[in-house]
PDB file of C-alpha atoms in Angstrom:
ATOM      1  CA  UNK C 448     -10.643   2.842 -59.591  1.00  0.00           C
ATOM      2  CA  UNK C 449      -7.129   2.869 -58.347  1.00  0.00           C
ATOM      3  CA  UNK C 450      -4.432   1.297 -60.692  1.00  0.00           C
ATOM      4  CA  UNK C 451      -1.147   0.566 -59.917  1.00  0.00           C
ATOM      5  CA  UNK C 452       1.737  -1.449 -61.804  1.00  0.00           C
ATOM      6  CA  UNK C 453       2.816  -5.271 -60.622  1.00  0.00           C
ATOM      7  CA  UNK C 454       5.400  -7.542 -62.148  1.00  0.00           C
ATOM      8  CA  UNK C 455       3.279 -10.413 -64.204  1.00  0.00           C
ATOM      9  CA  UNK C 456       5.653 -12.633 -62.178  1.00  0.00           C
ATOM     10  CA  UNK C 457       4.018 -11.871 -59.027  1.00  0.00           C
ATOM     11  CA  UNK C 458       0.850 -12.420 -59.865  1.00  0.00           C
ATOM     12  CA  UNK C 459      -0.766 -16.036 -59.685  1.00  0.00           C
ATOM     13  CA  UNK C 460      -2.928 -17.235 -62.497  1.00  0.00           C
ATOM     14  CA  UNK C 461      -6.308 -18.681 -61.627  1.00  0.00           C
ATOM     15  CA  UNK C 462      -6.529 -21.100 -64.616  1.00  0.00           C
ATOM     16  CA  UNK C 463      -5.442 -23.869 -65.843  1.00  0.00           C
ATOM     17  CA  UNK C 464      -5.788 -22.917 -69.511  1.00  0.00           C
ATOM     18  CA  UNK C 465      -6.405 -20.767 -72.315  1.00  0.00           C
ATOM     19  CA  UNK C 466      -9.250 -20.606 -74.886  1.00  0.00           C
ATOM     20  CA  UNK C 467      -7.527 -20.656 -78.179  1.00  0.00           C
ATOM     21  CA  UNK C 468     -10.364 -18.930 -80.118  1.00  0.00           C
ATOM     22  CA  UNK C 469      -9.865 -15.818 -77.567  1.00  0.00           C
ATOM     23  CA  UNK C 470      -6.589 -16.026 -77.528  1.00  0.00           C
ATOM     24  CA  UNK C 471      -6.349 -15.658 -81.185  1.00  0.00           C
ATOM     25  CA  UNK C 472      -8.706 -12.879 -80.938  1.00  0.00           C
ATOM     26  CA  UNK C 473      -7.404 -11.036 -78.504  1.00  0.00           C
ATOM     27  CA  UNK C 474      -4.386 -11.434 -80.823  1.00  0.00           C
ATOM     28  CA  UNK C 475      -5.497  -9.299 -83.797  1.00  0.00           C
ATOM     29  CA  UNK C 476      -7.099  -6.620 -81.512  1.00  0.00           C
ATOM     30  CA  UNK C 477      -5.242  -6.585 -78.464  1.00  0.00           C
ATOM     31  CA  UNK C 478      -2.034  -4.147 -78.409  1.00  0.00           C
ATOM     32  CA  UNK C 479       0.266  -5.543 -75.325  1.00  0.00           C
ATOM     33  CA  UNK C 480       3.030  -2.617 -76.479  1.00  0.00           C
ATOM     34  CA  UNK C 481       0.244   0.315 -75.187  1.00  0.00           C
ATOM     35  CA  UNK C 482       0.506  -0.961 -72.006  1.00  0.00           C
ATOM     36  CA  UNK C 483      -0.420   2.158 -70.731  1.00  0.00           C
ATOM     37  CA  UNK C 484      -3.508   2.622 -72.815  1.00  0.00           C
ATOM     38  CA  UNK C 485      -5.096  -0.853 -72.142  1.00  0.00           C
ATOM     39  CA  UNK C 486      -7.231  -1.295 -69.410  1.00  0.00           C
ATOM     40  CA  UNK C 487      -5.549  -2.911 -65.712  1.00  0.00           C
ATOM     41  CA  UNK C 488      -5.867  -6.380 -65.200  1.00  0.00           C
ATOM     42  CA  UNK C 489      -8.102  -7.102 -62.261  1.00  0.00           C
ATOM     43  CA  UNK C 490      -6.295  -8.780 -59.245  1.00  0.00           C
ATOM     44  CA  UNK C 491      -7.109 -10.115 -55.387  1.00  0.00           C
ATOM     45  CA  UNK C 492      -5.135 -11.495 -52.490  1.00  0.00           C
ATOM     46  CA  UNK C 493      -5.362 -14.620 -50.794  1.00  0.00           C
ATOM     47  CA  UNK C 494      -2.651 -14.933 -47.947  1.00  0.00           C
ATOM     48  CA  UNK C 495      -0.040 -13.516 -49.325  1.00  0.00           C
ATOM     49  CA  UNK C 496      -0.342 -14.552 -52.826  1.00  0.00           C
ATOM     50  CA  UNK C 497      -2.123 -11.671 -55.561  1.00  0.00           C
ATOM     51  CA  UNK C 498      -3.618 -13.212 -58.442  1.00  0.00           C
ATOM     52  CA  UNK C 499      -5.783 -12.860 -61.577  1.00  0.00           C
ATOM     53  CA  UNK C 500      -9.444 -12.910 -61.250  1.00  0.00           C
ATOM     54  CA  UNK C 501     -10.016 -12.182 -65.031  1.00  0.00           C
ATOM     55  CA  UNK C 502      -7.507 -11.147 -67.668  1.00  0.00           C
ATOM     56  CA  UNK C 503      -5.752 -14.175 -68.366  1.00  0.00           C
ATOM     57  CA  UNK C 504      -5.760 -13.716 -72.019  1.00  0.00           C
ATOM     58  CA  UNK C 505      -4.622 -10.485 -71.903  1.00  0.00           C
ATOM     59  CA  UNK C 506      -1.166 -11.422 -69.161  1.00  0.00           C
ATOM     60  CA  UNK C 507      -1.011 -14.216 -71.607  1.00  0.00           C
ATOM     61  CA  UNK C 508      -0.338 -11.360 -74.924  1.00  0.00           C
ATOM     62  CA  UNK C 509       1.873  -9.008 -72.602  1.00  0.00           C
ATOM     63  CA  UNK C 510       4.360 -12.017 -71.318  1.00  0.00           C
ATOM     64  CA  UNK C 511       4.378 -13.145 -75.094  1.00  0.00           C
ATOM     65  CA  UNK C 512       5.418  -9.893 -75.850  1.00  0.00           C
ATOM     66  CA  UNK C 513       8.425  -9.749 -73.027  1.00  0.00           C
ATOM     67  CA  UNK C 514       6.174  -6.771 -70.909  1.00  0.00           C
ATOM     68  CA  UNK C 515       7.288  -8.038 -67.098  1.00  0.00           C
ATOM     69  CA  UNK C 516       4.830  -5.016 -65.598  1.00  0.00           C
ATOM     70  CA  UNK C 517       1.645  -4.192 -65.900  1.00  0.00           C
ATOM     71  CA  UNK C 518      -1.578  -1.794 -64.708  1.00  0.00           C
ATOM     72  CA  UNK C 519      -3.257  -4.083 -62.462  1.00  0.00           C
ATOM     73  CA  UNK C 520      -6.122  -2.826 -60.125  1.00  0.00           C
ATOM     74  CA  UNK C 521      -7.765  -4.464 -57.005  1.00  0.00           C
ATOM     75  CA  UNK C 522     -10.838  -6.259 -57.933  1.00  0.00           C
ATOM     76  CA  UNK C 523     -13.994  -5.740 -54.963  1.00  0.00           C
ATOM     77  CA  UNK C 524     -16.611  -7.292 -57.573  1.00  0.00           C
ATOM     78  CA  UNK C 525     -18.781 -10.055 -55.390  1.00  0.00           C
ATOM     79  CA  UNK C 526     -16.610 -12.911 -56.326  1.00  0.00           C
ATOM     80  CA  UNK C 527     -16.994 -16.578 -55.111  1.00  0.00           C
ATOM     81  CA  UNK C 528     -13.605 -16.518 -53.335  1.00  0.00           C
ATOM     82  CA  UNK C 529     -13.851 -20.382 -51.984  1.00  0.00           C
ATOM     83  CA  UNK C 530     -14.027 -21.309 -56.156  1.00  0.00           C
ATOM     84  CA  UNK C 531     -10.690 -18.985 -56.414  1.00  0.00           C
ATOM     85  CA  UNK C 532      -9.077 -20.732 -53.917  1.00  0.00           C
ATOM     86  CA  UNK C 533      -9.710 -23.715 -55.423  1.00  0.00           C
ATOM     87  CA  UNK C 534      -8.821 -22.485 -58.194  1.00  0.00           C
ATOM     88  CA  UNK C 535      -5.469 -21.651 -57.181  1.00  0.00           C
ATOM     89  CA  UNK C 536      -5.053 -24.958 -55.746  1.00  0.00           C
ATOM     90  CA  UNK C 537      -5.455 -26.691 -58.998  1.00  0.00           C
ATOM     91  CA  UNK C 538      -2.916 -24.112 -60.119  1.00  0.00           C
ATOM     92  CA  UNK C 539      -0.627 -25.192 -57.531  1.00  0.00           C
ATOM     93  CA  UNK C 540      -1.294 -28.937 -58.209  1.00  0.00           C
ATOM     94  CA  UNK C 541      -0.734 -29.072 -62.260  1.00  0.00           C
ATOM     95  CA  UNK C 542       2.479 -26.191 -61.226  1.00  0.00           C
ATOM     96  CA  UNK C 543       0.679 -23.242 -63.126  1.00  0.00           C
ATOM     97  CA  UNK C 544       2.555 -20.534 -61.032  1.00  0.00           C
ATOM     98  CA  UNK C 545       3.146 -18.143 -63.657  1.00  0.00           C
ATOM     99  CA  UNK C 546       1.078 -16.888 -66.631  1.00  0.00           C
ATOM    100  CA  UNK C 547       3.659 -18.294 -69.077  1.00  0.00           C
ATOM    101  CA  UNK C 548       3.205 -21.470 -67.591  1.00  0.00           C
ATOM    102  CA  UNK C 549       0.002 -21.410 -69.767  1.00  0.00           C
ATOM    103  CA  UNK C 550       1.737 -21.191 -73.082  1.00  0.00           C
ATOM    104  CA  UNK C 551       0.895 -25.002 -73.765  1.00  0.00           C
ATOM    105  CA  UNK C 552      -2.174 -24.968 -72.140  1.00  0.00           C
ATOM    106  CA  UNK C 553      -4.315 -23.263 -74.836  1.00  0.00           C
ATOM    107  CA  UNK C 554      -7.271 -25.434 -76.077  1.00  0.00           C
ATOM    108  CA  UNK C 555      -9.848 -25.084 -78.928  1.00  0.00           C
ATOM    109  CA  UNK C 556     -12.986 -23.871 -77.450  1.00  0.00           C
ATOM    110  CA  UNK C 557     -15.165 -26.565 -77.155  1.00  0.00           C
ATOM    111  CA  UNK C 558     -12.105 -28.880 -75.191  1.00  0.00           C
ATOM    112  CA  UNK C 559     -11.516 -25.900 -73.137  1.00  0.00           C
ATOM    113  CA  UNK C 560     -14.919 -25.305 -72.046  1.00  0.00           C
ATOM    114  CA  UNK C 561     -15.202 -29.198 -70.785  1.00  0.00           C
ATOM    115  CA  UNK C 562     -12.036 -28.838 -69.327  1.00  0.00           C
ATOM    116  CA  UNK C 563     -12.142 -25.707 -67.738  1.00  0.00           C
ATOM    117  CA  UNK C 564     -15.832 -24.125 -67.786  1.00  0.00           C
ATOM    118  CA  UNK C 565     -17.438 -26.968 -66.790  1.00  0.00           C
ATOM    119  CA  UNK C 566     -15.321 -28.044 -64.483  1.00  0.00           C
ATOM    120  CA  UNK C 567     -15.443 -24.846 -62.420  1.00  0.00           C
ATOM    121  CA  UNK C 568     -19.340 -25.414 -63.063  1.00  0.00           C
ATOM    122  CA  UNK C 569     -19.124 -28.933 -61.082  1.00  0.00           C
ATOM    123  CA  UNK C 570     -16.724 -27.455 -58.676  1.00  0.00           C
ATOM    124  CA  UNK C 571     -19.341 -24.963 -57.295  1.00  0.00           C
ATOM    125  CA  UNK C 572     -22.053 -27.430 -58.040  1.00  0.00           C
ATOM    126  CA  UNK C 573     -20.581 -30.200 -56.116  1.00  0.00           C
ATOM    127  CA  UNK C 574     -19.357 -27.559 -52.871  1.00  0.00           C
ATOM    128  CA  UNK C 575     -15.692 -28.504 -53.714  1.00  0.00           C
ATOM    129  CA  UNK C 576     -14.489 -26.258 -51.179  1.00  0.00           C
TER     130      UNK C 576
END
């Protein structure tokens, strides 16, 4: 796998919030300052605009901890790339351009799986793309 570094500020998230109970965990065992020790953050293209296809959690802990750039590598897992642009639409549509623009989107679990899980569920259920 190739790696390469990317400012977190051009890179798109591809959620509309946080799961406090991972966040939280990631927090005690998560060390954003070894930047160079943690593994990359997966990332894709769409147009011109890279973004997050997992990770979130983890951008989330290195903004929080002022680290602009990042290990980042291209992600060529089998990926439903209509949900992701949907996705990023939401994004676009409740102005979550930037991973900090999460910081007051983290939910307890259970809200955030109705509000996000499931609705990415019904999304592909439904053909929302």
């Amino acid at each position: 796998m190739y790696t390469f570094l990317m400012d977190l500020m051009d890179i798109r998230p591809s959620q509309l919030y946080l799961d406090q109970k991972k966040v939280a965990r990631l927090n005690q065992s998560f060390d954003p300052l070894r930047v160079r020790f943690n593994p990359p953050l997966p990332v894709r293209k769409i147009g011109g605009e890279v973004f997050l296809t997992d990770g979130h959690t983890r951008a989330f802990l290195y903004k929080k901890a002022r680290i602009s750039v990042v290990s980042v590598y291209w992600d060529t897992d089998d990926l439903d790339m209509q949900l992701f642009q949907t996705r990023i639409e939401w994004c676009r549509k409740d102005k979550i351009l930037f991973i900090d623009d999460l910081k007051d989107r983290i939910l307890p679990h259970d809200p955030f799986v109705k509000q996000w899980i499931d609705r990415c569920a019904q999304a592909v259920k439904k053909g929302a793309f």
